[in-house]
Amino acid sequence: AQSVTQLGSHVSVSEGALVLLRCNYSSSVPPYLFWYVQYPNQGLQLLLKYTSAATLVKGINGFEAEFKKSETSFHLTKPSAHMSDAAEYFCAVRTNTGNQFYFGTGTSLTVIP
Amino acid sequence: EAGVTQFPSHSVIEKGQTVTLRCDPISGHDNLYWYRRVMGKEIKFLLHFVKESKQDESGMPNNRFLAERTGGTYSTLKVQPAELEDSGVYFCASSPLGGGHNEQFFGPGTRLTVL
Protein backbone atom coordinates (compact mmCIF):
# COMPACT_ATOMS: atom_id res chain seq x y z
CA ALA A 1 0.00 0.00 0.00
CA GLN A 2 1.06 3.54 -0.62
CA SER A 3 1.78 5.97 2.18
CA VAL A 4 2.14 9.71 2.28
CA THR A 5 3.92 11.55 5.07
CA GLN A 6 3.39 15.20 5.77
CA LEU A 7 5.86 16.42 8.34
CA GLY A 8 4.32 18.95 10.68
CA SER A 9 0.61 18.88 11.35
CA HIS A 10 0.75 22.60 12.12
CA VAL A 11 2.96 25.20 10.51
CA SER A 12 3.04 28.91 11.35
CA VAL A 13 4.70 31.55 9.22
CA SER A 14 4.73 35.32 9.26
CA GLU A 15 3.00 37.20 6.50
CA GLY A 16 5.48 37.67 3.68
CA ALA A 17 7.68 34.77 4.77
CA LEU A 18 8.44 31.62 2.82
CA VAL A 19 5.94 28.79 3.05
CA LEU A 20 7.35 25.25 2.98
CA LEU A 21 5.07 22.28 3.49
CA ARG A 22 6.72 18.90 3.29
CA CYS A 23 5.44 15.75 1.63
CA ASN A 24 7.16 12.41 1.20
CA TYR A 25 5.60 9.39 -0.40
CA SER A 26 6.34 5.72 -0.78
CA SER A 27 5.82 4.35 -4.21
CA SER A 28 7.55 1.65 -6.18
CA VAL A 29 6.21 3.03 -9.45
CA PRO A 30 6.20 6.58 -10.76
CA PRO A 31 3.23 8.23 -9.12
CA TYR A 32 0.91 11.06 -9.83
CA LEU A 33 1.19 13.64 -7.07
CA PHE A 34 -1.27 16.29 -5.98
CA TRP A 35 -1.57 19.07 -3.46
CA TYR A 36 -5.03 20.07 -2.31
CA VAL A 37 -6.07 22.93 -0.05
CA GLN A 38 -9.13 23.09 2.16
CA TYR A 39 -10.39 26.43 3.35
CA PRO A 40 -12.83 26.48 6.26
CA ASN A 41 -16.25 25.04 5.40
CA GLN A 42 -15.21 24.29 1.84
CA GLY A 43 -14.24 21.21 -0.12
CA LEU A 44 -10.74 20.26 -1.14
CA GLN A 45 -9.46 22.38 -4.00
CA LEU A 46 -6.63 21.36 -6.27
CA LEU A 47 -3.54 23.52 -5.93
CA LEU A 48 -1.29 21.68 -8.36
CA LYS A 49 -0.40 18.26 -9.69
CA TYR A 50 2.63 16.40 -11.00
CA THR A 51 2.01 14.08 -13.94
CA SER A 52 5.53 13.10 -15.08
CA ALA A 53 6.15 16.19 -17.17
CA ALA A 54 8.23 19.01 -15.68
CA THR A 55 9.50 18.25 -12.19
CA LEU A 56 8.80 21.81 -11.03
CA VAL A 57 5.07 22.34 -11.04
CA LYS A 58 3.38 25.70 -10.70
CA GLY A 59 -0.08 25.93 -9.26
CA ILE A 60 -2.66 28.48 -8.28
CA ASN A 61 -2.19 31.34 -5.84
CA GLY A 62 1.59 31.44 -6.31
CA PHE A 63 2.27 27.93 -5.01
CA GLU A 64 4.70 25.52 -6.60
CA ALA A 65 6.10 22.09 -5.84
CA GLU A 66 9.11 20.14 -6.99
CA PHE A 67 9.09 16.42 -7.62
CA LYS A 68 12.33 14.81 -6.46
CA LYS A 69 12.36 11.14 -7.29
CA SER A 70 15.63 10.44 -5.46
CA GLU A 71 14.15 11.85 -2.27
CA THR A 72 10.57 10.61 -2.92
CA SER A 73 9.44 14.11 -2.05
CA PHE A 74 6.97 16.64 -3.38
CA HIS A 75 7.30 19.66 -1.09
CA LEU A 76 5.01 22.65 -1.54
CA THR A 77 6.40 26.16 -1.43
CA LYS A 78 5.32 29.75 -1.79
CA PRO A 79 7.85 32.59 -1.64
CA SER A 80 5.68 35.01 0.31
CA ALA A 81 2.80 33.99 2.56
CA HIS A 82 -0.45 35.90 2.48
CA MET A 83 -3.11 35.94 5.15
CA SER A 84 -5.50 34.26 2.73
CA ASP A 85 -3.19 31.21 2.58
CA ALA A 86 -4.31 30.12 6.03
CA ALA A 87 -5.93 26.73 5.42
CA GLU A 88 -5.28 23.01 5.64
CA TYR A 89 -3.10 21.47 2.95
CA PHE A 90 -3.14 17.86 1.84
CA CYS A 91 -0.63 15.96 -0.23
CA ALA A 92 -2.00 13.02 -2.20
CA VAL A 93 -0.57 10.25 -4.34
CA ARG A 94 -2.13 8.14 -7.01
CA THR A 95 -0.29 5.36 -8.80
CA ASN A 96 -0.88 4.45 -12.40
CA THR A 97 -2.16 1.05 -11.34
CA GLY A 98 -5.10 2.25 -9.24
CA ASN A 99 -7.77 4.88 -8.96
CA GLN A 100 -7.79 5.82 -5.32
CA PHE A 101 -5.87 8.68 -3.83
CA TYR A 102 -3.65 8.16 -0.79
CA PHE A 103 -3.55 11.23 1.40
CA GLY A 104 -1.24 12.53 4.05
CA THR A 105 -2.60 13.61 7.42
CA GLY A 106 -2.70 17.25 6.36
CA THR A 107 -0.84 20.36 7.46
CA SER A 108 -2.67 23.30 8.95
CA LEU A 109 -1.03 26.56 7.92
CA THR A 110 -1.35 29.64 10.10
CA VAL A 111 -0.20 33.00 8.78
CA ILE A 112 0.76 35.52 11.43
CA PRO A 113 0.26 39.19 10.58
CA GLU B 1 -20.75 24.58 -13.60
CA ALA B 2 -21.85 23.20 -10.25
CA GLY B 3 -19.30 21.36 -8.19
CA VAL B 4 -19.69 18.22 -6.14
CA THR B 5 -22.40 18.68 -3.56
CA GLN B 6 -23.03 16.70 -0.40
CA PHE B 7 -25.97 16.54 1.93
CA PRO B 8 -26.26 17.01 4.82
CA SER B 9 -23.33 19.17 5.80
CA HIS B 10 -23.58 17.98 9.39
CA SER B 11 -25.31 15.07 11.05
CA VAL B 12 -25.46 14.21 14.73
CA ILE B 13 -26.95 10.84 15.61
CA GLU B 14 -26.90 8.40 18.47
CA LYS B 15 -25.14 5.10 18.45
CA GLY B 16 -27.31 2.47 16.84
CA GLN B 17 -29.19 4.85 14.58
CA THR B 18 -29.05 4.94 10.81
CA VAL B 19 -27.72 7.77 8.69
CA THR B 20 -27.70 8.24 4.95
CA LEU B 21 -25.28 10.60 3.26
CA ARG B 22 -25.82 11.84 -0.26
CA CYS B 23 -23.39 12.95 -2.92
CA ASP B 24 -24.16 14.60 -6.25
CA PRO B 25 -21.12 14.51 -8.52
CA ILE B 26 -20.28 16.93 -11.26
CA SER B 27 -22.54 16.27 -14.22
CA GLY B 28 -20.94 13.88 -16.68
CA HIS B 29 -18.40 12.47 -14.25
CA ASP B 30 -18.57 8.70 -14.36
CA ASN B 31 -16.11 8.16 -11.53
CA LEU B 32 -17.41 8.72 -8.01
CA TYR B 33 -15.40 8.16 -4.85
CA TRP B 34 -16.13 8.17 -1.15
CA TYR B 35 -13.46 9.00 1.40
CA ARG B 36 -13.49 9.47 5.16
CA ARG B 37 -11.36 11.48 7.51
CA VAL B 38 -11.36 10.55 11.15
CA MET B 39 -10.24 13.44 13.35
CA GLY B 40 -6.51 14.03 13.13
CA LYS B 41 -5.94 11.22 10.69
CA GLU B 42 -5.47 11.05 6.96
CA ILE B 43 -8.30 11.09 4.44
CA LYS B 44 -8.91 7.44 3.62
CA PHE B 45 -10.46 5.87 0.57
CA LEU B 46 -13.71 3.97 1.06
CA LEU B 47 -14.91 3.01 -2.40
CA HIS B 48 -15.07 3.87 -6.07
CA PHE B 49 -17.96 3.72 -8.53
CA VAL B 50 -17.69 3.78 -12.28
CA LYS B 51 -21.15 4.79 -13.35
CA GLU B 52 -23.43 2.54 -11.30
CA SER B 53 -20.90 -0.25 -10.75
CA LYS B 54 -18.67 -0.62 -7.73
CA GLN B 55 -15.15 -0.70 -9.10
CA ASP B 56 -13.31 -0.95 -5.81
CA GLU B 57 -14.77 -1.19 -2.33
CA SER B 58 -11.63 -2.30 -0.58
CA GLY B 59 -11.72 0.63 1.84
CA MET B 60 -15.18 -0.01 3.25
CA PRO B 61 -14.65 -0.67 6.97
CA ASN B 62 -17.37 -3.29 7.48
CA ASN B 63 -20.81 -4.41 6.42
CA ARG B 64 -22.51 -1.64 8.36
CA PHE B 65 -21.65 0.61 5.43
CA LEU B 66 -23.65 0.38 2.21
CA ALA B 67 -23.04 2.56 -0.82
CA GLU B 68 -25.25 2.80 -3.84
CA ARG B 69 -25.27 4.72 -7.07
CA THR B 70 -28.47 3.88 -8.83
CA GLY B 71 -28.59 5.12 -12.41
CA GLY B 72 -24.99 6.24 -12.27
CA THR B 73 -25.80 9.72 -11.04
CA TYR B 74 -25.93 10.59 -7.36
CA SER B 75 -24.68 8.24 -4.68
CA THR B 76 -25.73 7.46 -1.14
CA LEU B 77 -23.71 6.06 1.71
CA LYS B 78 -25.72 4.48 4.49
CA VAL B 79 -24.36 3.60 7.89
CA GLN B 80 -26.53 1.15 9.81
CA PRO B 81 -26.24 0.84 12.74
CA ALA B 82 -23.85 3.68 13.46
CA GLU B 83 -21.05 3.22 15.98
CA LEU B 84 -18.95 5.80 17.81
CA GLU B 85 -15.92 5.12 15.62
CA ASP B 86 -17.88 6.08 12.52
CA SER B 87 -17.61 9.74 13.47
CA GLY B 88 -15.63 11.80 11.00
CA VAL B 89 -15.91 13.80 7.82
CA TYR B 90 -17.12 11.91 4.77
CA PHE B 91 -15.95 13.32 1.47
CA CYS B 92 -17.27 12.56 -1.96
CA ALA B 93 -15.24 13.16 -5.09
CA SER B 94 -15.84 12.74 -8.79
CA SER B 95 -13.79 12.71 -11.95
CA PRO B 96 -14.27 12.00 -15.63
CA LEU B 97 -13.13 8.74 -17.14
CA GLY B 98 -9.55 8.92 -18.27
CA GLY B 99 -5.95 8.71 -17.13
CA GLY B 100 -4.48 8.69 -13.67
CA HIS B 101 -3.36 12.27 -14.03
CA ASN B 102 -6.93 13.42 -13.65
CA GLU B 103 -7.64 15.29 -10.50
CA GLN B 104 -10.58 14.32 -8.36
CA PHE B 105 -13.07 17.07 -7.59
CA PHE B 106 -14.11 17.03 -3.96
CA GLY B 107 -17.27 18.09 -2.22
CA PRO B 108 -17.31 20.00 1.08
CA GLY B 109 -17.88 16.85 3.09
CA THR B 110 -20.47 15.68 5.60
CA ARG B 111 -19.41 15.87 9.22
CA LEU B 112 -20.90 12.89 11.04
CA THR B 113 -20.95 12.79 14.82
CA VAL B 114 -22.10 9.61 16.54
CA LEU B 115 -22.90 10.06 20.23
PDB file of C-alpha atoms in Angstrom:
ATOM      1  CA  ALA A   1       0.000   0.000   0.000  1.00  0.00           C
ATOM      2  CA  GLN A   2       1.057   3.536  -0.616  1.00  0.00           C
ATOM      3  CA  SER A   3       1.778   5.966   2.175  1.00  0.00           C
ATOM      4  CA  VAL A   4       2.142   9.707   2.280  1.00  0.00           C
ATOM      5  CA  THR A   5       3.920  11.547   5.069  1.00  0.00           C
ATOM      6  CA  GLN A   6       3.385  15.203   5.767  1.00  0.00           C
ATOM      7  CA  LEU A   7       5.858  16.417   8.339  1.00  0.00           C
ATOM      8  CA  GLY A   8       4.322  18.951  10.682  1.00  0.00           C
ATOM      9  CA  SER A   9       0.606  18.881  11.345  1.00  0.00           C
ATOM     10  CA  HIS A  10       0.748  22.601  12.123  1.00  0.00           C
ATOM     11  CA  VAL A  11       2.965  25.196  10.511  1.00  0.00           C
ATOM     12  CA  SER A  12       3.038  28.907  11.349  1.00  0.00           C
ATOM     13  CA  VAL A  13       4.699  31.548   9.225  1.00  0.00           C
ATOM     14  CA  SER A  14       4.730  35.319   9.262  1.00  0.00           C
ATOM     15  CA  GLU A  15       2.995  37.195   6.497  1.00  0.00           C
ATOM     16  CA  GLY A  16       5.485  37.669   3.676  1.00  0.00           C
ATOM     17  CA  ALA A  17       7.684  34.775   4.765  1.00  0.00           C
ATOM     18  CA  LEU A  18       8.442  31.617   2.820  1.00  0.00           C
ATOM     19  CA  VAL A  19       5.944  28.794   3.051  1.00  0.00           C
ATOM     20  CA  LEU A  20       7.353  25.255   2.985  1.00  0.00           C
ATOM     21  CA  LEU A  21       5.070  22.281   3.494  1.00  0.00           C
ATOM     22  CA  ARG A  22       6.719  18.896   3.290  1.00  0.00           C
ATOM     23  CA  CYS A  23       5.436  15.749   1.633  1.00  0.00           C
ATOM     24  CA  ASN A  24       7.159  12.413   1.202  1.00  0.00           C
ATOM     25  CA  TYR A  25       5.602   9.386  -0.402  1.00  0.00           C
ATOM     26  CA  SER A  26       6.343   5.719  -0.783  1.00  0.00           C
ATOM     27  CA  SER A  27       5.817   4.346  -4.211  1.00  0.00           C
ATOM     28  CA  SER A  28       7.547   1.653  -6.178  1.00  0.00           C
ATOM     29  CA  VAL A  29       6.215   3.027  -9.446  1.00  0.00           C
ATOM     30  CA  PRO A  30       6.199   6.584 -10.760  1.00  0.00           C
ATOM     31  CA  PRO A  31       3.233   8.225  -9.121  1.00  0.00           C
ATOM     32  CA  TYR A  32       0.906  11.061  -9.832  1.00  0.00           C
ATOM     33  CA  LEU A  33       1.186  13.636  -7.070  1.00  0.00           C
ATOM     34  CA  PHE A  34      -1.267  16.286  -5.977  1.00  0.00           C
ATOM     35  CA  TRP A  35      -1.569  19.069  -3.461  1.00  0.00           C
ATOM     36  CA  TYR A  36      -5.034  20.066  -2.307  1.00  0.00           C
ATOM     37  CA  VAL A  37      -6.073  22.933  -0.054  1.00  0.00           C
ATOM     38  CA  GLN A  38      -9.132  23.092   2.163  1.00  0.00           C
ATOM     39  CA  TYR A  39     -10.393  26.435   3.349  1.00  0.00           C
ATOM     40  CA  PRO A  40     -12.833  26.480   6.265  1.00  0.00           C
ATOM     41  CA  ASN A  41     -16.247  25.045   5.401  1.00  0.00           C
ATOM     42  CA  GLN A  42     -15.208  24.286   1.843  1.00  0.00           C
ATOM     43  CA  GLY A  43     -14.243  21.212  -0.123  1.00  0.00           C
ATOM     44  CA  LEU A  44     -10.744  20.257  -1.145  1.00  0.00           C
ATOM     45  CA  GLN A  45      -9.463  22.384  -3.998  1.00  0.00           C
ATOM     46  CA  LEU A  46      -6.628  21.357  -6.274  1.00  0.00           C
ATOM     47  CA  LEU A  47      -3.538  23.523  -5.928  1.00  0.00           C
ATOM     48  CA  LEU A  48      -1.294  21.677  -8.364  1.00  0.00           C
ATOM     49  CA  LYS A  49      -0.400  18.259  -9.692  1.00  0.00           C
ATOM     50  CA  TYR A  50       2.633  16.399 -11.000  1.00  0.00           C
ATOM     51  CA  THR A  51       2.007  14.082 -13.936  1.00  0.00           C
ATOM     52  CA  SER A  52       5.533  13.103 -15.080  1.00  0.00           C
ATOM     53  CA  ALA A  53       6.153  16.188 -17.173  1.00  0.00           C
ATOM     54  CA  ALA A  54       8.230  19.009 -15.684  1.00  0.00           C
ATOM     55  CA  THR A  55       9.496  18.251 -12.195  1.00  0.00           C
ATOM     56  CA  LEU A  56       8.803  21.805 -11.032  1.00  0.00           C
ATOM     57  CA  VAL A  57       5.072  22.337 -11.038  1.00  0.00           C
ATOM     58  CA  LYS A  58       3.377  25.697 -10.696  1.00  0.00           C
ATOM     59  CA  GLY A  59      -0.083  25.934  -9.260  1.00  0.00           C
ATOM     60  CA  ILE A  60      -2.662  28.477  -8.279  1.00  0.00           C
ATOM     61  CA  ASN A  61      -2.187  31.339  -5.836  1.00  0.00           C
ATOM     62  CA  GLY A  62       1.592  31.435  -6.312  1.00  0.00           C
ATOM     63  CA  PHE A  63       2.268  27.932  -5.011  1.00  0.00           C
ATOM     64  CA  GLU A  64       4.696  25.522  -6.600  1.00  0.00           C
ATOM     65  CA  ALA A  65       6.098  22.091  -5.845  1.00  0.00           C
ATOM     66  CA  GLU A  66       9.110  20.141  -6.990  1.00  0.00           C
ATOM     67  CA  PHE A  67       9.088  16.417  -7.621  1.00  0.00           C
ATOM     68  CA  LYS A  68      12.333  14.807  -6.465  1.00  0.00           C
ATOM     69  CA  LYS A  69      12.360  11.143  -7.293  1.00  0.00           C
ATOM     70  CA  SER A  70      15.628  10.442  -5.459  1.00  0.00           C
ATOM     71  CA  GLU A  71      14.148  11.852  -2.265  1.00  0.00           C
ATOM     72  CA  THR A  72      10.568  10.613  -2.920  1.00  0.00           C
ATOM     73  CA  SER A  73       9.435  14.111  -2.050  1.00  0.00           C
ATOM     74  CA  PHE A  74       6.968  16.645  -3.377  1.00  0.00           C
ATOM     75  CA  HIS A  75       7.296  19.656  -1.091  1.00  0.00           C
ATOM     76  CA  LEU A  76       5.006  22.645  -1.537  1.00  0.00           C
ATOM     77  CA  THR A  77       6.403  26.162  -1.435  1.00  0.00           C
ATOM     78  CA  LYS A  78       5.322  29.749  -1.795  1.00  0.00           C
ATOM     79  CA  PRO A  79       7.849  32.591  -1.637  1.00  0.00           C
ATOM     80  CA  SER A  80       5.682  35.007   0.311  1.00  0.00           C
ATOM     81  CA  ALA A  81       2.799  33.993   2.562  1.00  0.00           C
ATOM     82  CA  HIS A  82      -0.451  35.901   2.481  1.00  0.00           C
ATOM     83  CA  MET A  83      -3.112  35.941   5.149  1.00  0.00           C
ATOM     84  CA  SER A  84      -5.499  34.259   2.729  1.00  0.00           C
ATOM     85  CA  ASP A  85      -3.192  31.208   2.576  1.00  0.00           C
ATOM     86  CA  ALA A  86      -4.313  30.118   6.028  1.00  0.00           C
ATOM     87  CA  ALA A  87      -5.925  26.729   5.416  1.00  0.00           C
ATOM     88  CA  GLU A  88      -5.276  23.013   5.638  1.00  0.00           C
ATOM     89  CA  TYR A  89      -3.097  21.467   2.947  1.00  0.00           C
ATOM     90  CA  PHE A  90      -3.137  17.858   1.842  1.00  0.00           C
ATOM     91  CA  CYS A  91      -0.629  15.955  -0.227  1.00  0.00           C
ATOM     92  CA  ALA A  92      -1.999  13.017  -2.205  1.00  0.00           C
ATOM     93  CA  VAL A  93      -0.569  10.254  -4.343  1.00  0.00           C
ATOM     94  CA  ARG A  94      -2.126   8.140  -7.014  1.00  0.00           C
ATOM     95  CA  THR A  95      -0.292   5.364  -8.796  1.00  0.00           C
ATOM     96  CA  ASN A  96      -0.878   4.454 -12.401  1.00  0.00           C
ATOM     97  CA  THR A  97      -2.163   1.053 -11.336  1.00  0.00           C
ATOM     98  CA  GLY A  98      -5.100   2.245  -9.240  1.00  0.00           C
ATOM     99  CA  ASN A  99      -7.766   4.879  -8.956  1.00  0.00           C
ATOM    100  CA  GLN A 100      -7.793   5.817  -5.318  1.00  0.00           C
ATOM    101  CA  PHE A 101      -5.867   8.683  -3.829  1.00  0.00           C
ATOM    102  CA  TYR A 102      -3.654   8.165  -0.786  1.00  0.00           C
ATOM    103  CA  PHE A 103      -3.548  11.235   1.402  1.00  0.00           C
ATOM    104  CA  GLY A 104      -1.238  12.530   4.053  1.00  0.00           C
ATOM    105  CA  THR A 105      -2.596  13.611   7.421  1.00  0.00           C
ATOM    106  CA  GLY A 106      -2.696  17.253   6.362  1.00  0.00           C
ATOM    107  CA  THR A 107      -0.840  20.364   7.459  1.00  0.00           C
ATOM    108  CA  SER A 108      -2.673  23.300   8.951  1.00  0.00           C
ATOM    109  CA  LEU A 109      -1.031  26.564   7.919  1.00  0.00           C
ATOM    110  CA  THR A 110      -1.354  29.641  10.099  1.00  0.00           C
ATOM    111  CA  VAL A 111      -0.197  33.002   8.777  1.00  0.00           C
ATOM    112  CA  ILE A 112       0.765  35.518  11.431  1.00  0.00           C
ATOM    113  CA  PRO A 113       0.256  39.193  10.583  1.00  0.00           C
TER     114      PRO A 113
ATOM    115  CA  GLU B   1     -20.750  24.579 -13.601  1.00  0.00           C
ATOM    116  CA  ALA B   2     -21.854  23.202 -10.252  1.00  0.00           C
ATOM    117  CA  GLY B   3     -19.297  21.362  -8.193  1.00  0.00           C
ATOM    118  CA  VAL B   4     -19.689  18.219  -6.142  1.00  0.00           C
ATOM    119  CA  THR B   5     -22.404  18.680  -3.560  1.00  0.00           C
ATOM    120  CA  GLN B   6     -23.034  16.704  -0.403  1.00  0.00           C
ATOM    121  CA  PHE B   7     -25.966  16.536   1.931  1.00  0.00           C
ATOM    122  CA  PRO B   8     -26.261  17.010   4.816  1.00  0.00           C
ATOM    123  CA  SER B   9     -23.327  19.174   5.801  1.00  0.00           C
ATOM    124  CA  HIS B  10     -23.582  17.976   9.391  1.00  0.00           C
ATOM    125  CA  SER B  11     -25.312  15.074  11.047  1.00  0.00           C
ATOM    126  CA  VAL B  12     -25.459  14.211  14.730  1.00  0.00           C
ATOM    127  CA  ILE B  13     -26.949  10.839  15.610  1.00  0.00           C
ATOM    128  CA  GLU B  14     -26.901   8.401  18.472  1.00  0.00           C
ATOM    129  CA  LYS B  15     -25.139   5.102  18.449  1.00  0.00           C
ATOM    130  CA  GLY B  16     -27.310   2.468  16.843  1.00  0.00           C
ATOM    131  CA  GLN B  17     -29.190   4.854  14.582  1.00  0.00           C
ATOM    132  CA  THR B  18     -29.050   4.939  10.815  1.00  0.00           C
ATOM    133  CA  VAL B  19     -27.723   7.774   8.691  1.00  0.00           C
ATOM    134  CA  THR B  20     -27.697   8.237   4.948  1.00  0.00           C
ATOM    135  CA  LEU B  21     -25.285  10.602   3.258  1.00  0.00           C
ATOM    136  CA  ARG B  22     -25.825  11.840  -0.258  1.00  0.00           C
ATOM    137  CA  CYS B  23     -23.392  12.950  -2.922  1.00  0.00           C
ATOM    138  CA  ASP B  24     -24.161  14.597  -6.247  1.00  0.00           C
ATOM    139  CA  PRO B  25     -21.117  14.505  -8.523  1.00  0.00           C
ATOM    140  CA  ILE B  26     -20.279  16.932 -11.265  1.00  0.00           C
ATOM    141  CA  SER B  27     -22.536  16.271 -14.222  1.00  0.00           C
ATOM    142  CA  GLY B  28     -20.938  13.877 -16.682  1.00  0.00           C
ATOM    143  CA  HIS B  29     -18.401  12.467 -14.248  1.00  0.00           C
ATOM    144  CA  ASP B  30     -18.569   8.697 -14.360  1.00  0.00           C
ATOM    145  CA  ASN B  31     -16.112   8.163 -11.527  1.00  0.00           C
ATOM    146  CA  LEU B  32     -17.412   8.723  -8.014  1.00  0.00           C
ATOM    147  CA  TYR B  33     -15.404   8.161  -4.853  1.00  0.00           C
ATOM    148  CA  TRP B  34     -16.132   8.165  -1.149  1.00  0.00           C
ATOM    149  CA  TYR B  35     -13.456   9.004   1.399  1.00  0.00           C
ATOM    150  CA  ARG B  36     -13.492   9.469   5.159  1.00  0.00           C
ATOM    151  CA  ARG B  37     -11.364  11.480   7.510  1.00  0.00           C
ATOM    152  CA  VAL B  38     -11.365  10.548  11.153  1.00  0.00           C
ATOM    153  CA  MET B  39     -10.237  13.437  13.353  1.00  0.00           C
ATOM    154  CA  GLY B  40      -6.509  14.027  13.134  1.00  0.00           C
ATOM    155  CA  LYS B  41      -5.942  11.222  10.687  1.00  0.00           C
ATOM    156  CA  GLU B  42      -5.473  11.050   6.955  1.00  0.00           C
ATOM    157  CA  ILE B  43      -8.296  11.086   4.436  1.00  0.00           C
ATOM    158  CA  LYS B  44      -8.912   7.436   3.619  1.00  0.00           C
ATOM    159  CA  PHE B  45     -10.464   5.871   0.574  1.00  0.00           C
ATOM    160  CA  LEU B  46     -13.715   3.970   1.055  1.00  0.00           C
ATOM    161  CA  LEU B  47     -14.908   3.013  -2.402  1.00  0.00           C
ATOM    162  CA  HIS B  48     -15.069   3.868  -6.074  1.00  0.00           C
ATOM    163  CA  PHE B  49     -17.958   3.720  -8.533  1.00  0.00           C
ATOM    164  CA  VAL B  50     -17.694   3.780 -12.276  1.00  0.00           C
ATOM    165  CA  LYS B  51     -21.145   4.795 -13.352  1.00  0.00           C
ATOM    166  CA  GLU B  52     -23.433   2.544 -11.297  1.00  0.00           C
ATOM    167  CA  SER B  53     -20.899  -0.246 -10.751  1.00  0.00           C
ATOM    168  CA  LYS B  54     -18.671  -0.624  -7.725  1.00  0.00           C
ATOM    169  CA  GLN B  55     -15.151  -0.702  -9.101  1.00  0.00           C
ATOM    170  CA  ASP B  56     -13.313  -0.950  -5.806  1.00  0.00           C
ATOM    171  CA  GLU B  57     -14.768  -1.187  -2.328  1.00  0.00           C
ATOM    172  CA  SER B  58     -11.627  -2.301  -0.576  1.00  0.00           C
ATOM    173  CA  GLY B  59     -11.720   0.630   1.838  1.00  0.00           C
ATOM    174  CA  MET B  60     -15.180  -0.008   3.254  1.00  0.00           C
ATOM    175  CA  PRO B  61     -14.653  -0.674   6.967  1.00  0.00           C
ATOM    176  CA  ASN B  62     -17.367  -3.291   7.478  1.00  0.00           C
ATOM    177  CA  ASN B  63     -20.805  -4.412   6.417  1.00  0.00           C
ATOM    178  CA  ARG B  64     -22.515  -1.638   8.356  1.00  0.00           C
ATOM    179  CA  PHE B  65     -21.653   0.611   5.430  1.00  0.00           C
ATOM    180  CA  LEU B  66     -23.652   0.382   2.214  1.00  0.00           C
ATOM    181  CA  ALA B  67     -23.036   2.557  -0.818  1.00  0.00           C
ATOM    182  CA  GLU B  68     -25.249   2.803  -3.845  1.00  0.00           C
ATOM    183  CA  ARG B  69     -25.270   4.721  -7.069  1.00  0.00           C
ATOM    184  CA  THR B  70     -28.466   3.883  -8.834  1.00  0.00           C
ATOM    185  CA  GLY B  71     -28.586   5.123 -12.405  1.00  0.00           C
ATOM    186  CA  GLY B  72     -24.992   6.236 -12.272  1.00  0.00           C
ATOM    187  CA  THR B  73     -25.800   9.723 -11.040  1.00  0.00           C
ATOM    188  CA  TYR B  74     -25.929  10.587  -7.364  1.00  0.00           C
ATOM    189  CA  SER B  75     -24.682   8.239  -4.685  1.00  0.00           C
ATOM    190  CA  THR B  76     -25.732   7.460  -1.142  1.00  0.00           C
ATOM    191  CA  LEU B  77     -23.715   6.055   1.713  1.00  0.00           C
ATOM    192  CA  LYS B  78     -25.722   4.476   4.494  1.00  0.00           C
ATOM    193  CA  VAL B  79     -24.355   3.601   7.891  1.00  0.00           C
ATOM    194  CA  GLN B  80     -26.526   1.155   9.805  1.00  0.00           C
ATOM    195  CA  PRO B  81     -26.239   0.844  12.744  1.00  0.00           C
ATOM    196  CA  ALA B  82     -23.847   3.680  13.456  1.00  0.00           C
ATOM    197  CA  GLU B  83     -21.050   3.215  15.980  1.00  0.00           C
ATOM    198  CA  LEU B  84     -18.951   5.801  17.812  1.00  0.00           C
ATOM    199  CA  GLU B  85     -15.924   5.118  15.624  1.00  0.00           C
ATOM    200  CA  ASP B  86     -17.884   6.080  12.517  1.00  0.00           C
ATOM    201  CA  SER B  87     -17.609   9.739  13.466  1.00  0.00           C
ATOM    202  CA  GLY B  88     -15.633  11.803  10.997  1.00  0.00           C
ATOM    203  CA  VAL B  89     -15.912  13.798   7.817  1.00  0.00           C
ATOM    204  CA  TYR B  90     -17.119  11.911   4.775  1.00  0.00           C
ATOM    205  CA  PHE B  91     -15.950  13.321   1.465  1.00  0.00           C
ATOM    206  CA  CYS B  92     -17.266  12.555  -1.958  1.00  0.00           C
ATOM    207  CA  ALA B  93     -15.243  13.164  -5.091  1.00  0.00           C
ATOM    208  CA  SER B  94     -15.840  12.739  -8.788  1.00  0.00           C
ATOM    209  CA  SER B  95     -13.791  12.709 -11.949  1.00  0.00           C
ATOM    210  CA  PRO B  96     -14.274  12.003 -15.628  1.00  0.00           C
ATOM    211  CA  LEU B  97     -13.134   8.740 -17.143  1.00  0.00           C
ATOM    212  CA  GLY B  98      -9.551   8.923 -18.268  1.00  0.00           C
ATOM    213  CA  GLY B  99      -5.954   8.712 -17.134  1.00  0.00           C
ATOM    214  CA  GLY B 100      -4.482   8.690 -13.674  1.00  0.00           C
ATOM    215  CA  HIS B 101      -3.361  12.267 -14.028  1.00  0.00           C
ATOM    216  CA  ASN B 102      -6.932  13.420 -13.653  1.00  0.00           C
ATOM    217  CA  GLU B 103      -7.644  15.290 -10.497  1.00  0.00           C
ATOM    218  CA  GLN B 104     -10.575  14.322  -8.359  1.00  0.00           C
ATOM    219  CA  PHE B 105     -13.069  17.066  -7.586  1.00  0.00           C
ATOM    220  CA  PHE B 106     -14.113  17.034  -3.963  1.00  0.00           C
ATOM    221  CA  GLY B 107     -17.267  18.086  -2.223  1.00  0.00           C
ATOM    222  CA  PRO B 108     -17.312  19.999   1.078  1.00  0.00           C
ATOM    223  CA  GLY B 109     -17.879  16.852   3.089  1.00  0.00           C
ATOM    224  CA  THR B 110     -20.467  15.675   5.600  1.00  0.00           C
ATOM    225  CA  ARG B 111     -19.410  15.874   9.215  1.00  0.00           C
ATOM    226  CA  LEU B 112     -20.903  12.893  11.044  1.00  0.00           C
ATOM    227  CA  THR B 113     -20.950  12.786  14.817  1.00  0.00           C
ATOM    228  CA  VAL B 114     -22.099   9.614  16.537  1.00  0.00           C
ATOM    229  CA  LEU B 115     -22.896  10.059  20.232  1.00  0.00           C
TER     230      LEU B 115
END
